[in-house]
Amino acid sequence: MKKFTLFLIIFSILIARTSFLADAAFTSAVETQSDVVYVYSLDADRTVIYEKNAEKIVNCSALAKVVTAYLVTTLCDDYSQLITVPATPIRALDSVSCTRVGILVGEVISVQELLYCMMIANAADAGNVLAYHFGGDSISAFVEKMNEFAAELGCENTHFADPNGLEDMEQYTTAKDFALIYEKCLTGDYFAQIAGMDYYKMPATNKYYETRYLHTTNLCMDYNYPDYYCEQVVNGKVATDSNTLGYAVSTATKDGYTYLAVVLAGPSVDYDEDGNTENMAMVDTANVYDWIFDKVKLRVVVKTSTIVDEVKVNHSAEYDYVSLVPMIEVSALVPEGIDSESVYIRSIAELTKTEVDAPVHKGDVLGTAGIYYADEEIARVDLVASFDVERSYSRFISESLQDLFTHPVFIIIISILLLAGGGFGVYVYFFSSSKKFKGKKIRIIKGYEVIDKKKKK
């Protein structure tokens, strides 16, 4: 079942006091044909922009080269280092259908140029050479590093079987996992630089006497392909499997906002009915980015002057309640056509105090509110007292005594003491009486004369 979501909360300067819920979202108007789509904001702590089957396990295809490239950049100290290409990694691809740039056994080529071949031109032969070299003459050892890397990031539904993402039942990922992987890879400046290249002129080597020209396979970055081109895309990697399904990962930036998109299993269809089939992974990538940057506008959805709730105040002669307002102003990128009243704020009962003792200072955090769109919570913000409330000491004393005297524990204790005191009194009375009259003569007082019955005849 398709699930389209858009969550575009963009925060104010004091974002640290606002909590955004990554799985909440606005409904998007843009349609996609790829089976899996996942887009989130890199400016708002991975808040989801668009989601469709983001946790579905699918083939990762040649996007695995992203991990290979990043690990090489972490393992290599000198990108100008020359490698003499051994036979093993090249012969391993002899019976495999994959993209190559024709690297030859014995060719001397730098690490940098091998990275360019793999990331720009999607060359599997370059990927094998790098994995073999940095895996200690073992491609499988390098693949172990790839899986360790994914596991360290918390990617539980990702597994790699080779450095190039060649088709294998044991090679898979999810959009959510790969988004984390790509975001981590972009923290490497050199990786980000390579991922943003769309062209490279490769000089001659000892095996090639002519220049080789590398052109990006990520057509979202190539203005010569208007079906795919998106000027906001600044880096990425794409791939196509044997079933002509497309895969793409990228980031796009405009007006100070940056988004990361993972689009997997995009079919090849004649999207624009021009007689040619298009790779929908790249078409969907461009369409989602274009829609976001063109149709979504920044707007204040919560003001600091908005009274959200009230809290009862004790020990104040002036106020019985203090009103609660949002701690900060919250802005959101809201799609065109969305009524501002569709976004509202409401206090969360279990996270908001029902009463508080004075003194209360303006700005004291007394609760939490949820920000909602179509009855779905999309963010949270602290609620604070909107004004000062001073303590009345006479009220404090009287209310404290009243609270004391009406407290159930106090009443129980007093009741117990009264019962105990009464019981003790009864006990003392009867005990004293029995000792007083035992063996005594009875004396009758009559008028002013005391008569002793025992002596009376």
C-alpha atoms as one frame of an Amber mdcrd trajectory, in Angstrom:
protein
   0.000   0.000   0.000   1.376   3.358  -0.994   2.099   5.821   1.732   2.865
   9.389   0.811   3.999  11.715   3.525   5.384  15.191   3.808   6.806  16.705
   6.939   8.473  20.040   6.401   8.807  21.628   9.824  11.679  24.074   9.750
  12.619  25.452  13.107  13.441  28.807  14.662  16.771  29.755  16.186  15.893
  28.013  19.444  15.205  24.672  17.768  16.892  22.841  20.654  13.734  23.336
  22.718  11.441  21.984  19.991  11.085  18.284  19.319  10.211  17.190  15.780
   8.667  13.811  15.079  10.365  12.185  12.111   7.484   9.891  11.176   4.820
  12.597  11.131   4.069  14.442   7.946   1.919  16.537   5.686   0.259  14.762
   2.776   2.082  15.353  -0.474   0.438  16.240  -3.768   3.280  14.904  -5.936
   2.989  11.373  -7.363   5.866   8.916  -7.794   6.107   5.656  -9.719   9.150
   4.184  -8.007   8.378   1.471  -5.481  10.398   3.101  -2.687  10.880   6.806
  -1.980  12.278   8.461   1.118  13.163  12.138   1.423  14.044  14.087   4.555
  15.416  17.447   5.579  19.055  17.695   6.529  18.283  21.025   8.230  15.738
  19.669  10.717  17.261  16.558  12.228  16.065  14.068   9.592  12.449  15.192
   9.565  10.608  13.269   6.887   9.529  15.128   3.772   8.209  12.316   1.608
   7.876   8.629   2.392   6.749   5.602   0.432   7.684   2.046   1.490  10.759
   3.418   3.245  11.301   0.239   5.258  10.764  -2.214   2.415  13.799  -4.438
   1.797  14.962  -4.220  -1.817  18.073  -4.722  -3.914  20.676  -2.018  -3.264
  22.155  -2.376  -6.776  25.214  -0.292  -7.639  24.460   2.165  -4.851  26.794
  -0.127  -2.890  29.630   1.726  -4.657  28.825   4.661  -2.371  29.994   2.634
   0.621  33.041   1.354  -1.248  34.087   4.877  -2.176  33.588   6.251   1.323
  35.548   3.454   3.005  38.413   3.941   0.549  38.549   7.631   1.476  38.825
   6.664   5.142  41.535   4.052   4.484  43.701   6.032   2.071  46.168   8.694
   3.172  47.305   9.684  -0.320  44.791   9.731  -3.178  47.587  10.211  -5.679
  48.933   6.795  -4.672  49.473   4.635  -7.771  48.149   1.087  -8.010  49.352
  -1.457 -10.530  46.167  -3.312 -11.395  46.428  -7.044 -10.515  44.655  -9.759
 -12.462  42.443 -11.116  -9.661  39.916  -8.242  -9.341  39.640  -7.853 -13.122
  39.242 -11.573 -13.908  36.537 -11.789 -11.210  34.251  -9.798 -13.533  34.890
 -11.790 -16.724  31.520 -13.541 -16.675  29.573 -10.727 -15.047  27.349  -8.206
 -16.809  28.278  -4.803 -15.409  29.439  -1.301 -16.309  33.193  -0.883 -16.868
  35.665   1.669 -18.138  38.027  -0.957 -19.490  40.705  -1.002 -16.801  43.435
  -3.421 -17.851  45.617  -5.804 -15.887  48.995  -4.143 -15.300  47.605  -0.638
 -15.797  49.044   1.914 -13.401  46.314   4.178 -12.111  45.875   6.405  -9.058
  43.405   5.847  -6.236  41.795   9.172  -7.107  41.174   8.182 -10.712  39.792
   4.804  -9.678  37.353   6.624  -7.378  36.349   8.910 -10.257  35.772   5.911
 -12.528  33.605   4.187  -9.944  31.540   7.161  -8.743  31.172   9.175 -11.959
  31.035   6.424 -14.583  29.726   3.630 -12.309  32.685   1.389 -13.210  32.610
  -1.993 -11.482  36.171  -2.814 -12.580  37.421   0.238 -10.654  35.378  -0.825
  -7.623  36.889  -4.301  -7.643  40.435  -2.963  -7.900  39.919  -0.596  -4.966
  38.252  -3.266  -2.807  40.986  -5.782  -3.554  43.755  -3.280  -2.751  42.248
  -1.860   0.453  40.968  -5.243   1.571  44.519  -6.541   1.841  44.370  -8.421
  -1.485  40.933  -9.755  -0.570  37.637  -8.454  -1.938  35.695 -10.466   0.649
  37.680  -8.856   3.468  36.725  -5.443   2.116  33.060  -6.471   1.910  33.244
  -7.396   5.599  34.283  -3.811   6.290  31.269  -2.599   4.306  28.883  -4.658
   6.417  30.596  -3.602   9.633  30.187   0.029   8.566  26.445  -0.412   7.947
  25.992  -2.219  11.258  27.790   0.545  13.169  25.266   3.025  11.768  22.393
   0.888  13.029  21.323  -0.332   9.585  19.652  -3.622  10.513  18.166  -4.331
   7.075  21.230  -3.833   4.902  23.760  -6.371   3.653  26.460  -6.195   0.984
  27.899  -9.149  -0.957  30.371  -7.339  -3.198  31.818  -3.810  -3.546  29.746
  -2.929  -6.616  26.251  -4.007  -5.659  26.037  -6.631  -8.361  22.788  -8.556
  -8.168  22.714 -11.104  -5.399  19.959 -12.411  -3.146  22.137 -11.519  -0.155
  22.621  -7.917  -1.215  19.853  -5.636  -0.021  18.905  -2.465   1.839  15.996
  -0.181   2.723  15.526   3.476   1.917  15.787   4.430   5.594  19.006   2.472
   6.003  20.605   3.837   2.878  19.670   7.394   3.770  21.657   7.006   6.992
  24.543   5.506   5.040  24.636   8.293   2.475  24.343  11.032   5.088  27.301
   9.536   6.934  29.315   9.297   3.712  28.702  12.989   3.012  30.502  13.881
   6.232  33.689  13.042   4.340  34.661  16.180   2.427  36.541  14.280  -0.260
  33.696  11.826  -0.766  31.206  14.695  -1.066  33.447  16.328  -3.651  33.585
  13.175  -5.772  29.832  12.532  -5.401  29.224  16.007  -6.818  31.341  15.553
  -9.966  29.562  15.096 -13.284  32.549  14.944 -15.615  36.234  14.048 -15.591
  38.871  13.935 -18.318  41.100  10.991 -17.455  44.682  11.310 -18.701  46.542
   8.589 -20.559  48.135   5.724 -18.636  50.757   3.124 -19.416  48.021   1.017
 -21.068  45.908   3.768 -22.635  47.525   6.347 -24.841  44.412   8.424 -25.296
  42.318  10.460 -22.895  39.221   8.769 -21.488  36.187  10.914 -20.760  34.038
  10.074 -17.758  30.434  11.317 -17.780  28.103  11.023 -14.826  25.386   8.408
 -14.889  23.381  10.612 -12.493  21.413  12.442 -15.157  19.703  14.606 -12.529
  22.988  16.559 -12.603  23.308  16.690 -16.403  21.441  19.552 -18.073  21.751
  17.731 -21.400  18.990  15.400 -20.208  15.926  17.562 -19.529  13.777  14.523
 -18.601  15.919  14.069 -15.508  17.788  17.287 -14.858  17.159  19.058 -11.559
  19.312  22.104 -10.982  19.017  21.814  -7.187  20.763  18.403  -7.084  24.341
  18.847  -5.888  25.544  15.237  -5.598  24.415  11.654  -5.840  24.731   8.171
  -7.274  22.402   6.205  -9.552  22.222   2.642 -10.806  20.134   0.311 -12.960
  19.710  -3.444 -12.457  19.169  -6.192 -15.020  15.419  -5.702 -14.767  15.893
  -2.048 -15.798  14.823  -0.890 -12.358  16.493   2.344 -11.357  18.078   3.341
  -8.042  19.142   6.822  -6.950  20.471   8.630  -3.916  21.176  12.356  -3.825
  20.990  15.648  -1.987  19.552  18.917  -3.254  19.960  22.472  -1.979  18.132
  25.743  -2.586  17.553  28.916  -0.576  19.530  27.541   2.344  17.542  24.301
   2.685  18.995  20.864   1.951  17.206  17.557   1.455  18.361  13.978   1.008
  16.438  11.574  -1.230  16.649   7.817  -1.692  14.581   6.417  -4.585  14.670
   2.667  -5.212  13.170   0.242  -7.733  11.997   2.840 -10.239  10.538   1.266
 -13.393  11.499   2.197 -16.931   8.419   3.665 -18.604   7.561   6.177 -21.294
   6.748   8.805 -18.717   6.311  11.763 -21.057   4.895   9.722 -23.959   7.670
  10.719 -26.345   8.331   7.190 -27.541  11.323   6.707 -25.228  11.407   5.032
 -21.832  12.653   6.984 -18.823  14.332   5.778 -15.622  11.672   6.677 -13.075
  14.111   6.653 -10.163  15.703   9.787 -11.592  12.402  11.257 -12.815  10.840
  10.820  -9.371  13.909  12.311  -7.720  13.689  15.428  -9.878   9.910  15.741
  -9.502   9.929  15.495  -5.709  12.717  18.050  -5.399  11.042  20.427  -7.881
   7.737  20.171  -6.019   9.339  20.855  -2.639  11.321  23.876  -3.766   8.514
  25.311  -5.889   5.371  24.684  -3.851   6.412  24.662  -0.224   6.618  28.001
   1.573   7.880  29.021   5.005   5.195  30.215   7.397   4.861  30.753  11.155
   2.462  28.139  12.529   2.937  28.753  16.266   3.504  32.157  17.881   4.895
  32.790  21.344   1.828  34.913  22.107  -0.611  32.043  21.538  -2.272  30.957
  24.802  -2.381  27.169  24.689  -3.500  26.217  28.198  -3.844  27.382  31.835
  -2.414  25.947  35.016  -3.924  26.429  38.494  -1.711  28.493  40.851  -1.665
  28.002  44.623  -0.624  30.570  47.294  -1.288  33.673  45.177  -3.617  36.500
  46.197  -3.685  37.962  42.672  -4.044  35.034  40.251  -5.788  31.684  40.414
  -4.327  30.522  37.071  -1.289  31.250  34.891  -1.591  30.973  31.115   0.843
  28.843  29.117   2.366  29.897  25.801   4.905  28.238  23.436   8.497  28.793
  24.507   9.546  29.648  20.945   8.010  30.640  17.656   7.760  27.638  15.331
   7.836  28.021  11.573   6.909  25.415   8.992   7.355  24.966   5.297   3.724
  24.466   4.376   2.523  23.348   0.925   0.503  25.808  -1.104  -3.218  25.349
  -0.640  -2.932  24.211   2.975  -5.131  26.331   5.240  -3.172  27.728   8.176
  -5.973  26.543  10.468  -5.157  22.977   9.451  -2.071  23.277  11.632  -2.900
  23.733  15.317  -1.334  23.369  18.764  -2.668  21.566  21.851  -1.159  20.812
  25.262  -0.291  17.192  26.063  -2.079  16.380  29.332   0.385  13.833  30.672
   3.291  16.222  30.057   1.662  19.392  31.412   1.224  20.340  35.078  -2.321
  20.675  36.391  -1.327  23.024  39.230   1.746  24.788  40.534   2.727  26.673
  43.695   3.599  30.369  43.559   5.997  31.977  43.016   5.924  31.396  39.235
   8.357  33.202  36.954   7.659  34.152  33.381   9.356  31.577  31.153   9.149
  28.686  33.640   8.578  25.451  31.692   5.286  23.992  32.925   4.277  21.683
  30.098   4.575  20.412  26.554   2.331  20.943  23.557   1.913  18.997  20.357
   1.658  20.664  16.968  -0.844  18.865  14.756  -1.812  18.643  11.123  -4.987
  16.732  10.215  -5.077  15.370  13.782  -1.575  13.921  13.411   1.152  15.139
  15.739   4.067  16.537  13.758   6.102  18.360  16.412   6.373  19.268  20.084
   7.271  22.486  21.882   7.749  23.439  25.536   4.996  25.481  27.193   6.034
  28.251  29.589   4.358  30.650  32.021   3.379  33.851  30.238   3.733  36.133
  33.296   5.070  36.277  36.857   2.917  35.205  39.811   4.086  36.301  43.267
   3.499  34.344  46.451   1.150  35.718  49.120   2.581  34.590  52.470  -0.726
  34.997  54.307  -2.415  32.949  51.586   0.462  30.474  51.706   0.058  29.966
  55.472  -3.728  29.716  55.401  -3.765  27.372  52.379  -0.986  25.286  53.872
  -2.935  24.913  57.130  -6.089  24.191  55.223  -4.278  21.595  53.167  -2.866
  20.116  56.347  -6.183  19.938  58.172  -8.032  18.479  55.202  -5.335  16.068
  54.198  -6.562  12.448  54.517  -3.405  11.375  56.313  -3.818  14.143  58.873
  -7.465  13.202  59.439  -6.548   9.547  59.893  -3.792  10.383  62.372  -6.084
  12.659  64.417  -8.784   9.993  64.396  -6.334   7.411  65.614  -5.085   9.736
  68.366  -8.614  10.529  69.498  -9.562   6.883  69.573  -6.379   6.001  71.394
  -6.871   8.836  73.895 -10.468   7.866  74.532  -9.588   4.248  75.010  -6.796
   5.140  77.390  -9.149   7.347  79.434 -11.683   4.579  79.788  -8.962   2.163
  80.802  -7.592   4.524  83.459 -11.036   5.211  84.859 -12.012   1.595  85.356
  -8.592   0.517  86.546  -8.447   3.302  89.131 -11.995   2.647  90.341 -11.431
  -1.028  90.906  -8.329  -0.403  93.018  -9.958   2.415  94.999 -12.990   0.452
  96.248 -11.438  -2.942  96.773 -11.522  -3.828 100.640 -12.739  -0.338 101.648
 -15.552   0.578 104.048 -18.531   2.217 102.487 -19.028   5.701 103.724 -22.211
   7.636 103.231 -22.244  11.348 103.344 -25.490  12.646 104.571 -25.810  16.310
 105.005 -22.716  17.452 106.910 -22.399  14.185 108.825 -20.286  11.248 107.746
 -21.847   7.935 108.764 -19.842   4.780 108.883 -22.310   1.925 108.247 -20.050
  -0.679 109.756 -20.019   1.111 113.123 -23.669   2.039 113.125 -25.870  -0.129
 115.468
